[in-house]
Rosetta silent file (secondary structure, phi, psi, omega in degrees, C-alpha in Angstrom):
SEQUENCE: XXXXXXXXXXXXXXXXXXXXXXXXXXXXXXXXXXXXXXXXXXXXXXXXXXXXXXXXXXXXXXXXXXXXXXXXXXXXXXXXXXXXXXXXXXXXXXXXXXXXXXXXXXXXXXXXXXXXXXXXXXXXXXXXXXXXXXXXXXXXXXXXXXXXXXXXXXXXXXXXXXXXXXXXXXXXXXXXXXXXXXXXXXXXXXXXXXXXXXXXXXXXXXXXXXXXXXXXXXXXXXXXXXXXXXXXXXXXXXXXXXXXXXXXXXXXXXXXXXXXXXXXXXXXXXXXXXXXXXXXXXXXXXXXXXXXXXXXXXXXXXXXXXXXXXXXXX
SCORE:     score description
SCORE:     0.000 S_00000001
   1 L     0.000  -40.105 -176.248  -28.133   75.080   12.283 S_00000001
   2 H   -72.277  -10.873 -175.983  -28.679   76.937    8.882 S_00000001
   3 H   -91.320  -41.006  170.492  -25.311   75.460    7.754 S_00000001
   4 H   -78.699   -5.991 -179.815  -25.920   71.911    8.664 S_00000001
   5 H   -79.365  -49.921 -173.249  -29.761   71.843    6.952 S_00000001
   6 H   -40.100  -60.102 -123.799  -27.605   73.161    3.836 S_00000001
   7 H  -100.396  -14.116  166.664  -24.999   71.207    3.839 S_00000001
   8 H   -81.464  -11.944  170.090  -27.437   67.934    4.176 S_00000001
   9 H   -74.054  -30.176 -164.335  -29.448   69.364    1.587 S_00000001
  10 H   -95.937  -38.081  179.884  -26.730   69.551   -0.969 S_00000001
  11 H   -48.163  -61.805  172.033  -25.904   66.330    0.498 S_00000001
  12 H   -83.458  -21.635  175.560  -28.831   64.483   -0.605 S_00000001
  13 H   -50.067  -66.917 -177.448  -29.403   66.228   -3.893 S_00000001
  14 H   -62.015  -25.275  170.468  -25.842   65.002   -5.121 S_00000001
  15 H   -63.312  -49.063 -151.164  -26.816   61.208   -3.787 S_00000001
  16 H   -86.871  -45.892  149.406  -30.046   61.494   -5.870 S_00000001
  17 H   -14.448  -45.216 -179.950  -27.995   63.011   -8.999 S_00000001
  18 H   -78.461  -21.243 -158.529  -25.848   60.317   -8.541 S_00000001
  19 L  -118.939   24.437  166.842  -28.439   57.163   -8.296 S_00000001
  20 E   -72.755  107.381 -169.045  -30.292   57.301  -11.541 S_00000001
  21 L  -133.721 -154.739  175.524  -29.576   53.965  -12.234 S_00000001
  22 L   -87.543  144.677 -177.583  -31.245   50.967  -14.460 S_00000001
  23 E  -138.698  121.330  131.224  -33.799   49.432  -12.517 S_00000001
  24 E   -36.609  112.436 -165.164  -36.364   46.258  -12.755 S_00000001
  25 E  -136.025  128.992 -166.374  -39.615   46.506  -11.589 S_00000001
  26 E  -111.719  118.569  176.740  -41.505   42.774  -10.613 S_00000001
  27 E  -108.899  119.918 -173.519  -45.186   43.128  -10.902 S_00000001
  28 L  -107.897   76.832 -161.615  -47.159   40.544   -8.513 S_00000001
  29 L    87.615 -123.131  158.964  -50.855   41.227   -8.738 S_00000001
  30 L  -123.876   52.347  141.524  -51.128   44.812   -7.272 S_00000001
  31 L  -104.669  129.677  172.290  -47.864   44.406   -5.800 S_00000001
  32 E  -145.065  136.325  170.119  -44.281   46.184   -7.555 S_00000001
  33 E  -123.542  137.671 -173.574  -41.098   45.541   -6.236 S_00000001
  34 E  -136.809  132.182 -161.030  -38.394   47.038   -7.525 S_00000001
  35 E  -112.108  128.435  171.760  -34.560   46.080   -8.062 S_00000001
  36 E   -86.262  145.748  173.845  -31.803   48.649   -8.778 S_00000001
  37 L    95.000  142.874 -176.746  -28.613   47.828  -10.917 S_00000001
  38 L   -37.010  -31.345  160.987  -27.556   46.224  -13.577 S_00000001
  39 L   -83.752   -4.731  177.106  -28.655   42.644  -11.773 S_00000001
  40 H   -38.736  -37.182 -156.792  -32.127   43.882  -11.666 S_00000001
  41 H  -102.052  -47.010  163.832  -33.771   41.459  -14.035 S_00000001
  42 H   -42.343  -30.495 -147.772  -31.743   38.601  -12.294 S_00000001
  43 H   -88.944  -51.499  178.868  -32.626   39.329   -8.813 S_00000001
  44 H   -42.405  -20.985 -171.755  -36.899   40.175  -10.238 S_00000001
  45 H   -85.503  -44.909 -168.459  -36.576   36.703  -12.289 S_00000001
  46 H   -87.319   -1.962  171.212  -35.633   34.835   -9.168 S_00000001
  47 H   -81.007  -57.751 -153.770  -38.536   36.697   -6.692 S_00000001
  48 L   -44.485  156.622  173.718  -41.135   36.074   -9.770 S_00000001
  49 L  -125.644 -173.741  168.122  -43.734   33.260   -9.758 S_00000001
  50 L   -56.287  102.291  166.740  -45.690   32.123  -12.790 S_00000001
  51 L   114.040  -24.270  160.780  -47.840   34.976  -14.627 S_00000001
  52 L   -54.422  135.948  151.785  -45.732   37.877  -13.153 S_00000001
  53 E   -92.707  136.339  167.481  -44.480   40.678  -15.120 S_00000001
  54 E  -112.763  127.669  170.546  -40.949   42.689  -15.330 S_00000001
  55 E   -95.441  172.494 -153.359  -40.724   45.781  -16.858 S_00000001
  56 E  -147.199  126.852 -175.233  -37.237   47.166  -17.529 S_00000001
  57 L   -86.846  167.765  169.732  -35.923   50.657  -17.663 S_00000001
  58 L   -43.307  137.277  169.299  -33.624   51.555  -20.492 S_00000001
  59 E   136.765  176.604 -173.861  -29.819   50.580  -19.654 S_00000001
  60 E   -92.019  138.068  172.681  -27.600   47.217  -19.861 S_00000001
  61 E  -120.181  123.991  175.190  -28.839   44.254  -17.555 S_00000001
  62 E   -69.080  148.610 -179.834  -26.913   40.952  -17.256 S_00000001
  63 L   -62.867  170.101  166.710  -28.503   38.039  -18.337 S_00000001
  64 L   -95.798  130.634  163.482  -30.567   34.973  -16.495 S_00000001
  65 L   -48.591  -26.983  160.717  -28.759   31.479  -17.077 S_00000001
  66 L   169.668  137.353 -147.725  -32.525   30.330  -18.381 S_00000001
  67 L  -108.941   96.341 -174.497  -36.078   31.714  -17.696 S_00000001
  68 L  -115.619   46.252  165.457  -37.768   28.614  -17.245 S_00000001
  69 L   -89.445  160.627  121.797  -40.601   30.963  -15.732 S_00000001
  70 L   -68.137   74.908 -141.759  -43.807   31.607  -17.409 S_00000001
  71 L  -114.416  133.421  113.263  -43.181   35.657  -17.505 S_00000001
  72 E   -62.101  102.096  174.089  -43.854   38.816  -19.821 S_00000001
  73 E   -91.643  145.137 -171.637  -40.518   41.012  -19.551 S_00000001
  74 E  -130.652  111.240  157.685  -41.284   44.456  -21.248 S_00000001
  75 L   -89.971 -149.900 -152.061  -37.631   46.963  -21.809 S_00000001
  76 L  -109.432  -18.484 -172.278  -38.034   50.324  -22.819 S_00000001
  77 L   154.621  168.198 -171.588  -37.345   49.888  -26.826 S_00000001
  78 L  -122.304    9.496  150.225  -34.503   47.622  -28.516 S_00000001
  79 L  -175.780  158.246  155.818  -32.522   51.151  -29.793 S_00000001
  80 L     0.225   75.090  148.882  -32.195   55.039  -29.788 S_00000001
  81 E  -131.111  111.517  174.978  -34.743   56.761  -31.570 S_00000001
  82 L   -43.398  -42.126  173.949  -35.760   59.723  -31.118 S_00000001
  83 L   -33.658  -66.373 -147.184  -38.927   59.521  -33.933 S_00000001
  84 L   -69.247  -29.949 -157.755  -39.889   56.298  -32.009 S_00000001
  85 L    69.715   49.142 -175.894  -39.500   58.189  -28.272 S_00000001
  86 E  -136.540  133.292  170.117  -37.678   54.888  -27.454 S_00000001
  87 L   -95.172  156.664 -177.068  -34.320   53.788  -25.438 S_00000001
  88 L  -104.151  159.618  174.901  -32.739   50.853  -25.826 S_00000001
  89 E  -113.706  106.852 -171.189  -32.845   47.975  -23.059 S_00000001
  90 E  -118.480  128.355 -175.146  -30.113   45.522  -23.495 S_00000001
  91 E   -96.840  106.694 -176.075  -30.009   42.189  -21.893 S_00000001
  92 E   -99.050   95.777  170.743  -25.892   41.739  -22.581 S_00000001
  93 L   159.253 -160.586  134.980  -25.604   38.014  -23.304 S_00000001
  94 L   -96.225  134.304 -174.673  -27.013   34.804  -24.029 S_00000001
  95 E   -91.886  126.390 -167.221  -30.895   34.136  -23.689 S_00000001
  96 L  -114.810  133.563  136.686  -31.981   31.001  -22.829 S_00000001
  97 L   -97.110  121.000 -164.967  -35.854   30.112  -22.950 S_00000001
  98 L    99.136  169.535 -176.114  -36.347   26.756  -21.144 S_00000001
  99 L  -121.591   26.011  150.194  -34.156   24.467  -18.761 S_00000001
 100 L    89.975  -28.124  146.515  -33.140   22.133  -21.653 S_00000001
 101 L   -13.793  162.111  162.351  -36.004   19.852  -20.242 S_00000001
 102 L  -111.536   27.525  171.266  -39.191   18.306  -22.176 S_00000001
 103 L   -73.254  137.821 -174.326  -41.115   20.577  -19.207 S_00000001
 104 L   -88.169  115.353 -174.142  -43.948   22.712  -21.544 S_00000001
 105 E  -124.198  144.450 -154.953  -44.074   26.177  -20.595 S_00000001
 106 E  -143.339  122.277  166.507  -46.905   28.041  -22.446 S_00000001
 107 L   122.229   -9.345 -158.244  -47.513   31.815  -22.695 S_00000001
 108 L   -68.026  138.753  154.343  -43.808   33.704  -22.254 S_00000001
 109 E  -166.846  145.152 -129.660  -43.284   37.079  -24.071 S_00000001
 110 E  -126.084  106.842  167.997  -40.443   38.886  -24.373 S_00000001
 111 E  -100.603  126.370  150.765  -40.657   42.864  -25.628 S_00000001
 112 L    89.498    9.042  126.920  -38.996   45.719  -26.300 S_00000001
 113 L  -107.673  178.096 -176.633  -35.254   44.471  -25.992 S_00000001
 114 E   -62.629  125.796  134.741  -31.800   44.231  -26.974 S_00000001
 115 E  -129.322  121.695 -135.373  -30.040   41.015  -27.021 S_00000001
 116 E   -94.426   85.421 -177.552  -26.747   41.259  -27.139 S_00000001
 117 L   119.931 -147.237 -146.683  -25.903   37.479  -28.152 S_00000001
 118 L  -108.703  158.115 -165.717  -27.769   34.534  -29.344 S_00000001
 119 E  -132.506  149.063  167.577  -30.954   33.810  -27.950 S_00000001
 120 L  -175.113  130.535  160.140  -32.226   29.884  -27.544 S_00000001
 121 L   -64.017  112.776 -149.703  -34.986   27.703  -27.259 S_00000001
 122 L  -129.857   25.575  159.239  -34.429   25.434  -25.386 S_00000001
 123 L   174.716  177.662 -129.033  -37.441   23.359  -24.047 S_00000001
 124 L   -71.358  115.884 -178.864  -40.955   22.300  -25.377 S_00000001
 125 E  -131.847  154.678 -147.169  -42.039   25.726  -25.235 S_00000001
 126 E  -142.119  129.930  163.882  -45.595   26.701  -26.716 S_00000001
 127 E    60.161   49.059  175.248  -47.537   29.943  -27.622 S_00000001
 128 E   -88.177  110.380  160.077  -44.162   32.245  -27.391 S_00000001
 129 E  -121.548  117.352  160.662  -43.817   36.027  -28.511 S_00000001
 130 E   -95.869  122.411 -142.215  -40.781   37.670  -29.045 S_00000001
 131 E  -155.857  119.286  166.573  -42.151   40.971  -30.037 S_00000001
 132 L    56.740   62.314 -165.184  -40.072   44.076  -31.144 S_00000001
 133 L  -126.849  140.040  157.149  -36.618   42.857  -29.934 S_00000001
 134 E   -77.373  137.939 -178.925  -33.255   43.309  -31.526 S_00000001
 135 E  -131.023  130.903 -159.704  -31.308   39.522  -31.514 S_00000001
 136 L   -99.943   -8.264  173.367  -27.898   40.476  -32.177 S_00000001
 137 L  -101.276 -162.263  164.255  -26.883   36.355  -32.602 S_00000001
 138 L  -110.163  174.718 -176.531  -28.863   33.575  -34.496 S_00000001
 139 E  -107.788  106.449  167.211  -31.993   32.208  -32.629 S_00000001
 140 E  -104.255  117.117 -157.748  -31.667   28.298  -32.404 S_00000001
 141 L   -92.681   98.938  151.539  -35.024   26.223  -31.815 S_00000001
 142 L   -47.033  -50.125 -160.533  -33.280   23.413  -29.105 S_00000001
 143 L  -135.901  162.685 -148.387  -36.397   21.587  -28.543 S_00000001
 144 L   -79.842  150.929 -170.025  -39.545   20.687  -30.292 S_00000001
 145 E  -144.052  141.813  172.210  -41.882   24.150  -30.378 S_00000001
 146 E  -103.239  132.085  161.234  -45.694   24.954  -30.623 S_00000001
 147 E    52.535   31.339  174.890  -46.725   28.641  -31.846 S_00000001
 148 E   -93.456  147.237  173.870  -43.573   30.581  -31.332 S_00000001
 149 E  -129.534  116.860  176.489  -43.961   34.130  -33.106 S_00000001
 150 E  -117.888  134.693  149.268  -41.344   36.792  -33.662 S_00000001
 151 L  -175.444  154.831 -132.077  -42.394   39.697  -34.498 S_00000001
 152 L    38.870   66.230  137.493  -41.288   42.982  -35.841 S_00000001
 153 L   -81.874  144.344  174.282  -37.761   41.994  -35.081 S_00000001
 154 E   -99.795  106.246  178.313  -34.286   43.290  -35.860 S_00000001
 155 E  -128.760  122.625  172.395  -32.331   39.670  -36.315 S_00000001
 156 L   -81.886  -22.079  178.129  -29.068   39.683  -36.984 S_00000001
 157 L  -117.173 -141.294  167.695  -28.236   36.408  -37.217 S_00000001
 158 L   -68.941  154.421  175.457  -29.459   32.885  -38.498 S_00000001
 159 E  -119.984  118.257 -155.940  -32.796   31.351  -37.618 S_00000001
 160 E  -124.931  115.655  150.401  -31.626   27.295  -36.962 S_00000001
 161 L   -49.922  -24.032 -172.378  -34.295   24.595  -36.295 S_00000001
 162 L    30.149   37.481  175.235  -31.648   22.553  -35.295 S_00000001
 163 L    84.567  -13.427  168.346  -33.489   19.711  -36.732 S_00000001
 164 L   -63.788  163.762  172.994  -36.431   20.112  -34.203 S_00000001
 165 L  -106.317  140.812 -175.404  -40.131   19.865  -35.277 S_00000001
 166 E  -118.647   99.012 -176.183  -41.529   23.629  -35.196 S_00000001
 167 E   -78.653   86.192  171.713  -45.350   23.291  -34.847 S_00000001
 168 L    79.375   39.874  168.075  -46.408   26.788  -36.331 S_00000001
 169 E   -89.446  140.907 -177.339  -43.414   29.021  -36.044 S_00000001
 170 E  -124.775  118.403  169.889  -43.625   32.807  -37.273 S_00000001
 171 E  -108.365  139.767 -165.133  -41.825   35.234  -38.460 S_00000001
 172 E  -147.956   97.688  146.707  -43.915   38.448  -38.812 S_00000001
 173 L    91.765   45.552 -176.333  -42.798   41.984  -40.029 S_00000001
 174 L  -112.478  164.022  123.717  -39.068   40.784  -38.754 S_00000001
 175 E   -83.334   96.763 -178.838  -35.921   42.040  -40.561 S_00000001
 176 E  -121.483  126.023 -150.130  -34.138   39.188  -40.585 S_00000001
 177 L   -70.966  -61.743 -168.367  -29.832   40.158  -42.116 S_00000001
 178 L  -134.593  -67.848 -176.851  -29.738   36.296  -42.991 S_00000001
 179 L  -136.386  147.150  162.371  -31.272   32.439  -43.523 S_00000001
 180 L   -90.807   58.695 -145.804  -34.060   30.451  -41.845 S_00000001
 181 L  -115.314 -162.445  177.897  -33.122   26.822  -42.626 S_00000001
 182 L    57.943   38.888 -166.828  -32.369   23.292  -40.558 S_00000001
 183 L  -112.413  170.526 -171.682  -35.921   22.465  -39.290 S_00000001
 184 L   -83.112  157.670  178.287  -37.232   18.552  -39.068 S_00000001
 185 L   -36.504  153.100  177.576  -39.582   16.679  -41.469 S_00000001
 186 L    64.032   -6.779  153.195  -43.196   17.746  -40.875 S_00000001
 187 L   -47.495  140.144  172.495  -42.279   21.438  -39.203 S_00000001
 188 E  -107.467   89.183 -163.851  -44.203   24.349  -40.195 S_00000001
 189 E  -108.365  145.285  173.188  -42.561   27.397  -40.942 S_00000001
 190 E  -148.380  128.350 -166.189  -44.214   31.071  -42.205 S_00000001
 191 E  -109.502  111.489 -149.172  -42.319   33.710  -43.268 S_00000001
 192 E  -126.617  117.013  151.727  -44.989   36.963  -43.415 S_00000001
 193 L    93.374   -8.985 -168.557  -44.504   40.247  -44.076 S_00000001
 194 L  -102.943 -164.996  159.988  -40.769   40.397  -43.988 S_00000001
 195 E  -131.214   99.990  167.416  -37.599   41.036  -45.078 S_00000001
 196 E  -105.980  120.624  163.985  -34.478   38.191  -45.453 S_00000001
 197 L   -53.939  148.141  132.264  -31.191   39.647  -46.221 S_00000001
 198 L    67.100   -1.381  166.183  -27.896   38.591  -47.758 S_00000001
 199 L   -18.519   98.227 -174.135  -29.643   34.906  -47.879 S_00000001
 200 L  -107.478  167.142 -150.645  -26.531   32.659  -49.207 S_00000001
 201 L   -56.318  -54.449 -174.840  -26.058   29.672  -51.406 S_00000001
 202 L   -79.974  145.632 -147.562  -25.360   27.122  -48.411 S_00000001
 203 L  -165.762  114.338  162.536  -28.504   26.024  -47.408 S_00000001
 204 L  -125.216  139.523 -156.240  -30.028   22.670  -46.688 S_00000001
 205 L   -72.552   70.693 -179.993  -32.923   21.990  -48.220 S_00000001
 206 L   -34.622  163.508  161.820  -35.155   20.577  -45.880 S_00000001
 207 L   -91.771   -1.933  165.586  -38.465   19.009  -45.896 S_00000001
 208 L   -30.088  150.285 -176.647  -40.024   21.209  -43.360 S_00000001
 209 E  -112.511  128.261  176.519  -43.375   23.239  -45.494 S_00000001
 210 E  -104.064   89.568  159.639  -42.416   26.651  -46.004 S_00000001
 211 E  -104.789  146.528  175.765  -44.555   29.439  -46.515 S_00000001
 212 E  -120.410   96.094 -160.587  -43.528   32.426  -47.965 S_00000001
 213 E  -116.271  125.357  167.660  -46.156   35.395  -47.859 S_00000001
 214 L    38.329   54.365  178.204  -45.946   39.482  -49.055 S_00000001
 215 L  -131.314  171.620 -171.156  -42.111   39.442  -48.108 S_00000001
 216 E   -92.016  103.242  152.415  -38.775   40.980  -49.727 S_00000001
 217 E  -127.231  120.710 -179.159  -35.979   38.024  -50.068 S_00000001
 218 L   -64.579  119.760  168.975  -32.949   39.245  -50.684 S_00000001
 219 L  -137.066  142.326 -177.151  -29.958   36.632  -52.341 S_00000001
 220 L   -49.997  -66.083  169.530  -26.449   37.242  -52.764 S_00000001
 221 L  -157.496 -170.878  170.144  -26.315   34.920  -55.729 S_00000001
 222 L    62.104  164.064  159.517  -27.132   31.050  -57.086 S_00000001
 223 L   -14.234  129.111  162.075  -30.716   29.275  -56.338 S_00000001
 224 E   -63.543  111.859 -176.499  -33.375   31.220  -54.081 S_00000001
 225 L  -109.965  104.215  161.665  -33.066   28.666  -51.183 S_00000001
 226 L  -103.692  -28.219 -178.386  -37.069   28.680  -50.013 S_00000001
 227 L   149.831 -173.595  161.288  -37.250   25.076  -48.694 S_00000001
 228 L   -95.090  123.675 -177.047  -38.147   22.083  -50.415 S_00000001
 229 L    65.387   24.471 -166.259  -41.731   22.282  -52.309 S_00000001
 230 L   -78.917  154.296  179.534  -42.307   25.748  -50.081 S_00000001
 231 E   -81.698  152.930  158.663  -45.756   28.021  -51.251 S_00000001
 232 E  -143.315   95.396 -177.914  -44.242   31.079  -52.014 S_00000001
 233 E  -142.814  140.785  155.515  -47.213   34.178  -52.748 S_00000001
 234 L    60.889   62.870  158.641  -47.179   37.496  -53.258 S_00000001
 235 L  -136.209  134.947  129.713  -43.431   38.089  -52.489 S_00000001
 236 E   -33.532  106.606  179.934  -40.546   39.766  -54.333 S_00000001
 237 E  -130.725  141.458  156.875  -37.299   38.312  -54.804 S_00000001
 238 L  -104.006  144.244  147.986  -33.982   38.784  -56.240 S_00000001
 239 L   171.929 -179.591 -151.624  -32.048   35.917  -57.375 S_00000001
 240 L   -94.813  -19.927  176.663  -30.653   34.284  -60.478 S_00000001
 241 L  -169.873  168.198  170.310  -33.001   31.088  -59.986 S_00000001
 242 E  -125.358  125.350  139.463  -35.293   29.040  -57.862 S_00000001
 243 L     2.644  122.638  168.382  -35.573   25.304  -57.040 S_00000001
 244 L   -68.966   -0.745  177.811  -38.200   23.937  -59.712 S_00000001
 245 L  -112.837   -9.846  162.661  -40.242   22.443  -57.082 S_00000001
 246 L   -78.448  150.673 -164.417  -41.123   25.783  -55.376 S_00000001
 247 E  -109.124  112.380 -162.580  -44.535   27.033  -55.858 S_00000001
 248 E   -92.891  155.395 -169.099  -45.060   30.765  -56.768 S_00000001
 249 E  -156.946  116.880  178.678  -47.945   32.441  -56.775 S_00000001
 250 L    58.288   55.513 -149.746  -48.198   36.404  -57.566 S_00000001
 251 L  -146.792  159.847 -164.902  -44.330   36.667  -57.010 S_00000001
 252 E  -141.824  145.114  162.719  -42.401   39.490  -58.835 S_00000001
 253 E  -102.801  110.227 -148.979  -38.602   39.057  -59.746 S_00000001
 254 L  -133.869  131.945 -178.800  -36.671   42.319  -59.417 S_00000001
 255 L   -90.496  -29.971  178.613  -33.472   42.832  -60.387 S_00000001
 256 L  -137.279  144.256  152.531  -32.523   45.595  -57.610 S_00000001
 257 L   -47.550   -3.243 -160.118  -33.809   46.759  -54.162 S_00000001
 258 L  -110.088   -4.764  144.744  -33.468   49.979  -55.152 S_00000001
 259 L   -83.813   23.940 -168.114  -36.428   49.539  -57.456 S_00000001
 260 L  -124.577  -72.639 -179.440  -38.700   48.772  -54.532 S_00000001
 261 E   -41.592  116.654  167.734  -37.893   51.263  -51.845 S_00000001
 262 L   -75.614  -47.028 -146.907  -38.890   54.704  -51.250 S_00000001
 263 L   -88.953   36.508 -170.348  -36.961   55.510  -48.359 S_00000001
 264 L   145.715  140.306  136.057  -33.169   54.378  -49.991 S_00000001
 265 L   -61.350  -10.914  167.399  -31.560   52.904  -52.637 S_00000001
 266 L  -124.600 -153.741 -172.677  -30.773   49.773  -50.823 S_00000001
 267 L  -117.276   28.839 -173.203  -32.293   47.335  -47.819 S_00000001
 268 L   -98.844  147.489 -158.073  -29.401   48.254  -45.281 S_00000001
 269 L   -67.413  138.512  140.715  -30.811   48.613  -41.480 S_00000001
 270 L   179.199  158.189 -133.816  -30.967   51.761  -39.956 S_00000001
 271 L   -89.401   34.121  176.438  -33.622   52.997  -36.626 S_00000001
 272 L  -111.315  -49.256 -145.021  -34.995   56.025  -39.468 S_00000001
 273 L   -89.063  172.690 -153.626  -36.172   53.983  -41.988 S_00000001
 274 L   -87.571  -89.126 -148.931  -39.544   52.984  -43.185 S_00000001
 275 L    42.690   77.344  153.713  -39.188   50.789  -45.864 S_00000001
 276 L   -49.973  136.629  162.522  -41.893   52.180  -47.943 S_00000001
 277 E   -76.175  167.993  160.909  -42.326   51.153  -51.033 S_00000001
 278 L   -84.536  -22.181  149.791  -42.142   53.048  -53.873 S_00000001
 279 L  -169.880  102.182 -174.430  -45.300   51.857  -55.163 S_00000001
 280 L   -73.383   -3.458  179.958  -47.409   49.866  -52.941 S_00000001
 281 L   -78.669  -34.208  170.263  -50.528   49.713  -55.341 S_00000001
 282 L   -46.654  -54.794 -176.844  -48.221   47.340  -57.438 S_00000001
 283 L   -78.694   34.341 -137.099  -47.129   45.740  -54.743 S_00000001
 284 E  -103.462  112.746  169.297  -49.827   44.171  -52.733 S_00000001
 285 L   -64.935  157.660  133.063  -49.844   41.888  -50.669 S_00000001
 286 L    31.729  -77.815  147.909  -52.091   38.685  -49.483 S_00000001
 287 L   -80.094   25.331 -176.535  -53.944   40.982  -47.071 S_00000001
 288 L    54.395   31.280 -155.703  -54.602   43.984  -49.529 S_00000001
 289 L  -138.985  140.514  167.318  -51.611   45.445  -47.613 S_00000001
 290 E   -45.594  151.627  179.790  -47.804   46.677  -49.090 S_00000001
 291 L   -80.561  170.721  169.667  -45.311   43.222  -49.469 S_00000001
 292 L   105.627  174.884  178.194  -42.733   44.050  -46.991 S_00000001
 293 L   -32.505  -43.195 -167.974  -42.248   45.231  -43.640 S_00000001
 294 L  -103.549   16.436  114.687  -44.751   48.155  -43.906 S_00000001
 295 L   -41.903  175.944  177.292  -47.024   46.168  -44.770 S_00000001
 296 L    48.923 -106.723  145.760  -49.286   43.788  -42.396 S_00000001
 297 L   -91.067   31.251 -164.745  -48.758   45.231  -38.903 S_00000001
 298 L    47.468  177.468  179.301  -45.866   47.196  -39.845 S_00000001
 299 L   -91.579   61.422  159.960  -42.710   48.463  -38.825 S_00000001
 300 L   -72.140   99.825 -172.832  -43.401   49.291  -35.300 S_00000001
 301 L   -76.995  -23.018 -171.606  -40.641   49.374  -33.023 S_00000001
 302 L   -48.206   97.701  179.736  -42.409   51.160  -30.209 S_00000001
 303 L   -26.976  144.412  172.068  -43.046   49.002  -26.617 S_00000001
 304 L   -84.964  -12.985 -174.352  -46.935   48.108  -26.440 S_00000001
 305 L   -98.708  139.555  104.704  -46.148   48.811  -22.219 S_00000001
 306 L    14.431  121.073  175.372  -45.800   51.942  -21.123 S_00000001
 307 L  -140.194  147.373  170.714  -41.929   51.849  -20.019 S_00000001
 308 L   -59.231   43.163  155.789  -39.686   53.316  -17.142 S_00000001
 309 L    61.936 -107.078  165.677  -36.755   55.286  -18.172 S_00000001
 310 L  -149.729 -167.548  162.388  -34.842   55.942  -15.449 S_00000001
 311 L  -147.476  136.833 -168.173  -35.427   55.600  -11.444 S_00000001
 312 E  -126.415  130.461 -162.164  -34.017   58.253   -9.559 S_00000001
 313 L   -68.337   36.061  154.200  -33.318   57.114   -5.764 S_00000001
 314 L  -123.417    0.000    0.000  -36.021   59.864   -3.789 S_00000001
């Protein structure tokens, strides 16, 4: 008898050892349901109604084909860092928001992950947060958009209007590696608080109204491509020239990042840095605040939820 209690004891230990696994958790109300495995966010997207929440433990999840839910998904952090206490949550794929429709879906926001491929908007979608996400693709606005806001993102690739009208799109306290271009006449784009990278000569110059407020933009070489007739205050830029019809206000020309920065001689990404200035009383933004990341609401990578971890099956 004492040998079979053991040997089921040891039995279940190594099962529970074994079963830490990524997990989804679908909040209904006062109701949580919760899906184990790497489909977890698929199986929690298709139980969800309008106005649910998923939270996400740390680990890789396959994507949804297009969340044409109204939802707040929360991961666990969008990389490693110990400083931060944070894991990364990676959605491995392409991210669709909308069903390609002109159906309006108002309210989605998406935190605290990875996404490992191109993320796109893709139907009239309104009052949107992408909020402390890594996009590891470009972001391409499908369909005409109200109020979408990213911010404090790590975006690796382009940010493409694709010729859509963008009613009040934001980038805020983003890192973005390269260019925000392509949006339709009458769109409204503001770039706040940020930093765009590696920004290169082709560029078409749209008619879209551009603001540019207490950010870092970075250019390879050739003409600062801000838009056509874009406000530009209280930002820092390198480049060799600007379009004569942009309008600067409080704007500093710098010949290197490496006169800006505390934390490094250059702007290159990495989950330690700051990007402090080296003298923020100089540098002031708009809001009495540093230009740049750590300025405005800063560089906070941290989930605003609470996040799971791991789930260990007892």
């Amino acid at each position: 008898f004492i040998l079979l209690i053991s040997a089921l004891f040891y039995t279940v230990v190594a099962y529970a050892q074994g079963t830490d696994q990524v997990s989804a958790i679908l909040q209904h109300g006062d109701t949580e349901t919760i899906f184990i495995g790497n489909t977890g966010l698929a199986k929690a997207y298709e139980a969800a109604v309008d106005g649910d929440v998923i939270i996400l433990s740390q680990g890789v999840f396959e994507p949804i084909n297009n969340i044409s839910k109204v939802l707040t998904i929360y991961g666990a952090g969008f990389e490693d860092n110990a400083e931060t206490n944070t894991a990364t949550t990676t959605i491995n794929g392409t991210f669709k928001l909308g069903d390609g429709s002109d159906t309006e879906f108002d309210g989605i926001h998406i935190e605290g992950v990875k996404i490992n491929g191109y993320m796109g908007l893709n139907s009239q979608l309104k009052n949107v947060t992408i909020q402390r996400c890594c996009i590891t693709n470009n972001v391409e606005l499908n369909h005409n958009t109200e109020n979408v806001t990213f911010r404090q993102c790590y975006m690796l690739g382009d940010i493409l209007g694709q010729y859509k009208h963008a009613n009040g799109l934001l980038i805020s306290n983003c890192y973005v590696r390269k260019n925000i271009n392509n949006f339709s006449v009458n769109s409204f784009v503001h770039i706040d608080h940020s930093y765009m990278g590696n920004m290169y000569s082709r560029v078409y110059r749209e008619y879209a109204q551009f603001l540019w407020t207490n950010s870092i933009i970075n250019k390879l070489s050739g003409d600062l491509p801000l838009g056509y007739a874009a406000i530009v205050k209280n930002c820092i830029f390198f480049a060799d020239n600007y379009y004569n019809d942009v309008d600067l206000e409080n704007c500093y020309r710098l010949n290197s990042v490496a006169d800006i920065l505390a934390d490094g001689e250059n702007a290159d990404y990495s989950p330690t840095r700051t990007f402090e200035l080296k003298d923020p009383e100089t540098y002031v933004g708009t809001d009495g605040t540093p230009i740049g990341l750590s300025g405005g609401a800063g560089w906070n990578k941290v989930p605003s939820n609470p996040y799971v971890s791991k789930v260990n099956a007892t």
